[in-house]
mmCIF file of C-alpha atoms in Angstrom:
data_model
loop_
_atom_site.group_PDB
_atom_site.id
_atom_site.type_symbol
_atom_site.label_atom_id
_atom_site.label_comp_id
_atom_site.label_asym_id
_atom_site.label_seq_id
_atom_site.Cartn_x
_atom_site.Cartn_y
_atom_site.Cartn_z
ATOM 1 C CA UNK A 1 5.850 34.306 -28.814
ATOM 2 C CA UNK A 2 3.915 31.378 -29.810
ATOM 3 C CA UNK A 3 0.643 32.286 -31.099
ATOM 4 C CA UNK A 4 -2.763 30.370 -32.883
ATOM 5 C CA UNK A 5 -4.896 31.858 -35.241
ATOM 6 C CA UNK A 6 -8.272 30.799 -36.557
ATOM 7 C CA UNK A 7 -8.921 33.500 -39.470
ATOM 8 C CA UNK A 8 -12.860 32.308 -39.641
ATOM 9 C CA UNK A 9 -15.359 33.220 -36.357
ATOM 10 C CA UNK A 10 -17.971 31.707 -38.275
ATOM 11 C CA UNK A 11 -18.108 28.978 -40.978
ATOM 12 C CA UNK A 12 -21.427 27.533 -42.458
ATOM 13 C CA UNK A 13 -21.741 24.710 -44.888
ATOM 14 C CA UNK A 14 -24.131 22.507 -46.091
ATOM 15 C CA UNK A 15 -24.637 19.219 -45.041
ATOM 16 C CA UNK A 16 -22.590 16.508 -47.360
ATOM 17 C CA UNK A 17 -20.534 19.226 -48.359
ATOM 18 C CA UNK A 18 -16.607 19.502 -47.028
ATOM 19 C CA UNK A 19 -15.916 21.501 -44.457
ATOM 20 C CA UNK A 20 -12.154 22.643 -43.567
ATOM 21 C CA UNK A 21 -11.090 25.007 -40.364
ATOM 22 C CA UNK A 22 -8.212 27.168 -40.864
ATOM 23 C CA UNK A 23 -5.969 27.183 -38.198
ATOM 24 C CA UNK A 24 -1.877 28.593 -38.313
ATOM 25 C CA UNK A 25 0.515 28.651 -35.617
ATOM 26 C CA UNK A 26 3.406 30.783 -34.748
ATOM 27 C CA UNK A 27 6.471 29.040 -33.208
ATOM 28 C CA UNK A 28 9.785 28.756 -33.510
ATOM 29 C CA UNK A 29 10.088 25.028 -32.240
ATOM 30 C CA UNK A 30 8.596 21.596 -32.934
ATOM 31 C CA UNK A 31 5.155 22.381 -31.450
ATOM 32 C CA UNK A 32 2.216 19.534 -30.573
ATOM 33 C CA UNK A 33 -1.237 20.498 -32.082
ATOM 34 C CA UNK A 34 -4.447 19.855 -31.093
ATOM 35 C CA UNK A 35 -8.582 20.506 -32.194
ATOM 36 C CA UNK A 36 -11.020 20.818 -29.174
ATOM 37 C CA UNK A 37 -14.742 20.668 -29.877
ATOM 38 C CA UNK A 38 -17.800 21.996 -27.737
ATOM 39 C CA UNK A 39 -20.856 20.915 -28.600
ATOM 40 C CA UNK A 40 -23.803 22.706 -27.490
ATOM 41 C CA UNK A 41 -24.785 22.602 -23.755
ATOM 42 C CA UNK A 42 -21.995 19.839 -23.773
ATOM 43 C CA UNK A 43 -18.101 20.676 -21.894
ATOM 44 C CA UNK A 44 -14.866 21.219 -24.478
ATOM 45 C CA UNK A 45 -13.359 18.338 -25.187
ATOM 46 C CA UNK A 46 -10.519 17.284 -27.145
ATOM 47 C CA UNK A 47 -11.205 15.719 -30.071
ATOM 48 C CA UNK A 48 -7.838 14.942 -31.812
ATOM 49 C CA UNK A 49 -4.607 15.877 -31.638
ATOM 50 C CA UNK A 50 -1.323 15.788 -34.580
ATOM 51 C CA UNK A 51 0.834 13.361 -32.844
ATOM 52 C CA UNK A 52 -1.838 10.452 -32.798
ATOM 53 C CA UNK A 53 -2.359 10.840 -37.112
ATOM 54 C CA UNK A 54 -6.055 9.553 -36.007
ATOM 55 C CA UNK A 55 -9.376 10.382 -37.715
ATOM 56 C CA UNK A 56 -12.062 11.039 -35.434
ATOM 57 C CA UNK A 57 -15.932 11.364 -36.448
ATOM 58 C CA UNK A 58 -14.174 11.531 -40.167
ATOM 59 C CA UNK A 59 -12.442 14.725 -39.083
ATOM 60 C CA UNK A 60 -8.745 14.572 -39.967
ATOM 61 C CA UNK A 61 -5.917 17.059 -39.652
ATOM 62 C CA UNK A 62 -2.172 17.175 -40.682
ATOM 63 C CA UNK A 63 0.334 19.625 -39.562
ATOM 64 C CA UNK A 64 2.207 21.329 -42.335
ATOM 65 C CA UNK A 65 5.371 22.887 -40.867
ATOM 66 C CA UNK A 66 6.290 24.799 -44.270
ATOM 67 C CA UNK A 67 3.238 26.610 -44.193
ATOM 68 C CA UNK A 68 2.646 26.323 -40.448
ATOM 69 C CA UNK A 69 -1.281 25.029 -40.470
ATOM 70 C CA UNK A 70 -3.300 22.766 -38.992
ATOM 71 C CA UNK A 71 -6.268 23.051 -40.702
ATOM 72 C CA UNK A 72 -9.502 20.378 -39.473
ATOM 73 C CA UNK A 73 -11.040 18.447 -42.664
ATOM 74 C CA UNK A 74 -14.035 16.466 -42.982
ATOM 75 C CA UNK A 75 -15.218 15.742 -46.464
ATOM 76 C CA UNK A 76 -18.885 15.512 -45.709
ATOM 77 C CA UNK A 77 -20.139 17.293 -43.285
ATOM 78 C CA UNK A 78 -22.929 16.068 -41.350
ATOM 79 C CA UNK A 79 -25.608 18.511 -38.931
ATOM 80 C CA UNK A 80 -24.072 16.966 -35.393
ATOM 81 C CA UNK A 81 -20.976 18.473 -36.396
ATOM 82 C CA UNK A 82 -21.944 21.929 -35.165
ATOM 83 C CA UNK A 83 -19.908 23.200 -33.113
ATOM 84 C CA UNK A 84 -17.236 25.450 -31.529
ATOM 85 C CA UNK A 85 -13.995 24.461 -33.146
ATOM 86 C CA UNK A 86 -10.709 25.708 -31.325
ATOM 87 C CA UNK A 87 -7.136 24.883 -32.661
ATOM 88 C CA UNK A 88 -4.707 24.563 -29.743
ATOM 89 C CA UNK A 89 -1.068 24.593 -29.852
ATOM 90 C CA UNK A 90 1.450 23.302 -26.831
ATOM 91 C CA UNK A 91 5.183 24.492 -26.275
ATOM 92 C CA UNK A 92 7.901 24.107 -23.936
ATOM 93 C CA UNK A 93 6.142 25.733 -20.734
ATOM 94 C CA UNK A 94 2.966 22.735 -21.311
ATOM 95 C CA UNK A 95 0.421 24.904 -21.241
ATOM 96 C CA UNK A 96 -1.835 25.218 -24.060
ATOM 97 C CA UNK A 97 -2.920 28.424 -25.911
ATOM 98 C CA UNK A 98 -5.862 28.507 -27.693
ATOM 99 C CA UNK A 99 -6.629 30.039 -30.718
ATOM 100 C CA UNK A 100 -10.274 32.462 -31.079
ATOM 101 C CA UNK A 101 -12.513 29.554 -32.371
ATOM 102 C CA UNK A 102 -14.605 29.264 -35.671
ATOM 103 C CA UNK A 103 -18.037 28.444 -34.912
ATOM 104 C CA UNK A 104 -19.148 26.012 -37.699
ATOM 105 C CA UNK A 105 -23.160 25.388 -38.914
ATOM 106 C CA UNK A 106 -23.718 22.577 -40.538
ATOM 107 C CA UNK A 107 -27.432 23.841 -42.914
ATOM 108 C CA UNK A 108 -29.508 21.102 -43.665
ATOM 109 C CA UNK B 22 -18.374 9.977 -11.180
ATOM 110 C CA UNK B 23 -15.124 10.850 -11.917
ATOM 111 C CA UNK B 24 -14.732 14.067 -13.282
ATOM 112 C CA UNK B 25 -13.625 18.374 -12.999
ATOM 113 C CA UNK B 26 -16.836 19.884 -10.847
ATOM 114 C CA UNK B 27 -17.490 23.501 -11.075
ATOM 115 C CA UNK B 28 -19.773 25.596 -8.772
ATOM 116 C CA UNK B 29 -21.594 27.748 -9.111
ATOM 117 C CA UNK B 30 -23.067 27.250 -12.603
ATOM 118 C CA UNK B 31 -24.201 30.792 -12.071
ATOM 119 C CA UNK B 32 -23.113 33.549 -9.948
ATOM 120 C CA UNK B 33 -24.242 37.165 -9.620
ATOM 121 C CA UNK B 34 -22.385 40.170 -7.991
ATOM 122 C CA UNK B 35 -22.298 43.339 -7.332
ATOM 123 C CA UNK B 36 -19.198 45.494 -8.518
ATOM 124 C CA UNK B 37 -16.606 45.682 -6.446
ATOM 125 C CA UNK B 38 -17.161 42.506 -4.177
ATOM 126 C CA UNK B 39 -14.578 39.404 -4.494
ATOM 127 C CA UNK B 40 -15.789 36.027 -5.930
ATOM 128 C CA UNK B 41 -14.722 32.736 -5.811
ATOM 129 C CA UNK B 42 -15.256 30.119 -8.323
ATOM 130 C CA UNK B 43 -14.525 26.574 -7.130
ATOM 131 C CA UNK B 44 -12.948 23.584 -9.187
ATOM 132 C CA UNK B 45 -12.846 20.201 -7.786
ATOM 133 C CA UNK B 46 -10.987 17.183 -9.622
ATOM 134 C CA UNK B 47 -10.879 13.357 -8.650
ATOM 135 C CA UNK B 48 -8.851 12.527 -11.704
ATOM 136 C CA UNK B 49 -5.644 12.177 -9.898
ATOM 137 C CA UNK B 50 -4.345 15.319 -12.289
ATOM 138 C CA UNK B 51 -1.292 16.787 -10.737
ATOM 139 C CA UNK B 52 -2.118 20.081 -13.555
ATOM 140 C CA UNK B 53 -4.796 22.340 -13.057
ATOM 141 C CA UNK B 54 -5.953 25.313 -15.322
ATOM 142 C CA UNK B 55 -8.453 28.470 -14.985
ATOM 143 C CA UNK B 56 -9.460 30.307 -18.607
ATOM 144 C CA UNK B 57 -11.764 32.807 -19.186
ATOM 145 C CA UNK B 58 -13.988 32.541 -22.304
ATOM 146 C CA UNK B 59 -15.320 35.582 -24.368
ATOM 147 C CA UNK B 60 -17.360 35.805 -27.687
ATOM 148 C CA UNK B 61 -14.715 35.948 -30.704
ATOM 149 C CA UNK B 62 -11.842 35.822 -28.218
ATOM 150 C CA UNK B 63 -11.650 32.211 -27.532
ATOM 151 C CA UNK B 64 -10.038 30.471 -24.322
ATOM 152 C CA UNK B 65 -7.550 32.716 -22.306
ATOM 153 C CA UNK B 66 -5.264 31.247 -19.910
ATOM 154 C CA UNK B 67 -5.720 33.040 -16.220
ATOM 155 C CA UNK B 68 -3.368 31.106 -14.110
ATOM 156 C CA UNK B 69 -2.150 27.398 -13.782
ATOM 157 C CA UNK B 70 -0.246 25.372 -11.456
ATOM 158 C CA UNK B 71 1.181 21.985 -12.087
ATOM 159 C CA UNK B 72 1.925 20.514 -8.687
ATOM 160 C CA UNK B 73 0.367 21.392 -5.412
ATOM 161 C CA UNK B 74 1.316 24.503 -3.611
ATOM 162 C CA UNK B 75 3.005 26.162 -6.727
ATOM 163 C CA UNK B 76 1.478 28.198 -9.396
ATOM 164 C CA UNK B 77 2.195 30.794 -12.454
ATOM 165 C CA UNK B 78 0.204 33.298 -13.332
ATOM 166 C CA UNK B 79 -0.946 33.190 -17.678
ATOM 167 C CA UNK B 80 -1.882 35.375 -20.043
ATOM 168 C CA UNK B 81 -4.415 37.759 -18.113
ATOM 169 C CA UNK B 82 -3.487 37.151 -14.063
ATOM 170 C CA UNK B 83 -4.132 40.574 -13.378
ATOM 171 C CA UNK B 84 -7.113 40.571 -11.071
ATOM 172 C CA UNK B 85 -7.291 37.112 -10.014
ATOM 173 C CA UNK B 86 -6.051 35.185 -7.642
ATOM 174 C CA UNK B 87 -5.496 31.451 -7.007
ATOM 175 C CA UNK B 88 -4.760 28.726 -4.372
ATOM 176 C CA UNK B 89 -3.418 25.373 -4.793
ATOM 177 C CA UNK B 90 -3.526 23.809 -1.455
ATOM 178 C CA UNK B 91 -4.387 20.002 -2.200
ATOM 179 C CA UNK B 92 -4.308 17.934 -5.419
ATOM 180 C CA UNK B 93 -8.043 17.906 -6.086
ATOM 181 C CA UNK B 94 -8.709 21.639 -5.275
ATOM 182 C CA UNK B 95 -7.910 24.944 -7.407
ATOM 183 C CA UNK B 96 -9.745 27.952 -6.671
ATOM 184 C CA UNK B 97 -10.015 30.753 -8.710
ATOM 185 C CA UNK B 98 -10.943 34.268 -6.436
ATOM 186 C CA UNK B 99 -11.883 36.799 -9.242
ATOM 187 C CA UNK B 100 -10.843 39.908 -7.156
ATOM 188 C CA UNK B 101 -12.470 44.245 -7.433
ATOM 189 C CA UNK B 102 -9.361 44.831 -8.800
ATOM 190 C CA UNK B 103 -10.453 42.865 -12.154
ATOM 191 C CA UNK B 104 -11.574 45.830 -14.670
ATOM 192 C CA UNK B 105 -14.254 43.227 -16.570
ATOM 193 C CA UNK B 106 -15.134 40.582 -14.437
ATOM 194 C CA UNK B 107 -18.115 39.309 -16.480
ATOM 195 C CA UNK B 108 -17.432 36.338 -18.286
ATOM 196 C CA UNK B 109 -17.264 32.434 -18.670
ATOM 197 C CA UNK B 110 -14.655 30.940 -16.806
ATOM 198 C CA UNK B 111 -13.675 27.291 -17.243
ATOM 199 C CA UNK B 112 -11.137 25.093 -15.185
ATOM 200 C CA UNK B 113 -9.300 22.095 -16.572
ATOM 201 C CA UNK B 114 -6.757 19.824 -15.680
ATOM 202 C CA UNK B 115 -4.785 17.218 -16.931
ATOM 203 C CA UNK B 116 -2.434 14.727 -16.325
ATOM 204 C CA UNK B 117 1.490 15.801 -15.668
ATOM 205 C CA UNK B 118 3.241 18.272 -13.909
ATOM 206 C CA UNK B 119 6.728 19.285 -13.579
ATOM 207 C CA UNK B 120 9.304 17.276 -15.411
ATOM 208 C CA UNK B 121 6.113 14.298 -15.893
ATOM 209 C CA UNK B 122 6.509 13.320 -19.258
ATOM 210 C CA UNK B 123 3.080 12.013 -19.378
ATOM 211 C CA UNK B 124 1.047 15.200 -19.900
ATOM 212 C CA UNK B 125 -0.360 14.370 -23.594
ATOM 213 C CA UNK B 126 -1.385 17.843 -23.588
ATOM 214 C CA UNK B 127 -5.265 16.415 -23.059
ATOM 215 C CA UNK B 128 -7.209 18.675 -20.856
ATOM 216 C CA UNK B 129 -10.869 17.653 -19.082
ATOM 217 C CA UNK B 130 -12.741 20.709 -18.524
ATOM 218 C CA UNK B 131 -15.418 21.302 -16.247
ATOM 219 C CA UNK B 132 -18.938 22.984 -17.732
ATOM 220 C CA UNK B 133 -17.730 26.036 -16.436
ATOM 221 C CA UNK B 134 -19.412 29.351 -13.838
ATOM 222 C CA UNK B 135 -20.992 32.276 -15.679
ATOM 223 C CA UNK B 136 -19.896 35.235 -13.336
ATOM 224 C CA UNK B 137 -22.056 38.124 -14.078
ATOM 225 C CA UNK B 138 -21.329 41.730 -12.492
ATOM 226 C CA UNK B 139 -24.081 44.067 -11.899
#
């Protein structure tokens, strides 16, 4: 059964310091990865995903099959990144499962 | 305003009535989705259908039902028979159906309808 799993429920780090967001998958086949964000009082949204190799607000993330990851990486974290972080995964059946969420706090 | 609209924002009731949470798209999205959210257990898929007038049941079906009788329109009845009924729920659609090779695996959400039961 494909499964995601964020080890951290709450991450805090200090602003201009990195900041990286566990995430590990379970799956047997070539699976498509994705990080949603939700901001406070704002909807989830997606904010990248493995296929695109994109860097959004200097977050980055690269899927290692050997160790099955998909950790989220920013190297200085800034206070408006606060947020819910989920790590999503996508099989066969299209449907995404979610993984638990690490909320991160970016201290001043 | 294009967009996923959820109503009500809020909804009270007492144990042992049926709700039903609305979700209304005018995104065009063929795929429609209905998670529950708890504290430290993330997003968990309820049911989802990907083309109008089908739908599968997800992770945690039991207890709620679900229509899918136009495009635009999914929604989500949370029934007596659910055991914990309080929660966040959040709909969310997407882009793609059945054998669509354009679902990018994006999904809009909606701000989501905090069911409480007293």
């Amino acid at each position: 059964a494909q499964r995601v799993t964020q080890p951290e429920k709450l991450l805090s780090v200090f602003k201009g310091a990195p900041v990286e967001l566990k995430c590990n998958y379970s799956y047997s086949g070539s699976p498509e990865l994705f990080w949603y964000v939700q901001y406070s009082r704002q909807r989830l949204q997606l904010l990248l995903r493995h296929i695109s190799r994109e860097s959004i607000k200097g977050f980055t993330a690269d899927l290692n099959k050997g160790e099955t990851s998909f950790h989220l990486k920013k190297p200085f974290a800034q206070e408006e990144d606060s947020a819910m972080y989920y790590c999503a995964f996508q099989g066969s059946a299209r449907q995404l499962t979610f993984g638990s969420g690490t909320q991160l706090t970016v201290l001043p | 305003d294009g967009g996923i609209t959820q109503s009500p924002k809020y909804l009270f009731r007492k144990e042992g009535q049926n709700v039903t949470l609305s979700c209304e798209q005018n995104l065009n999205h063929d795929a429609m989705y209905w998670y529950r959210q708890d504290p430290g257990q993330g997003l968990r898929l309820i049911y989802y259908s990907q083309i109008v007038n089908d739908f599968q049941k997800g992770d945690i079906a039991e207890g709620y039902s679900v229509s899918r009788e136009k495009k635009e329109s999914f929604p989500l009845t949370v029934t007596s028979a659910q055991k914990n009924p309080t929660a966040f729920y959040l709909c969310a659609s997407t882009s793609g159906g059945y054998g669509q090779l354009t679902n990018t695996g994006e999904l809009f959400f909606g701000e989501g309808s905090r069911l409480t039961v007293l």
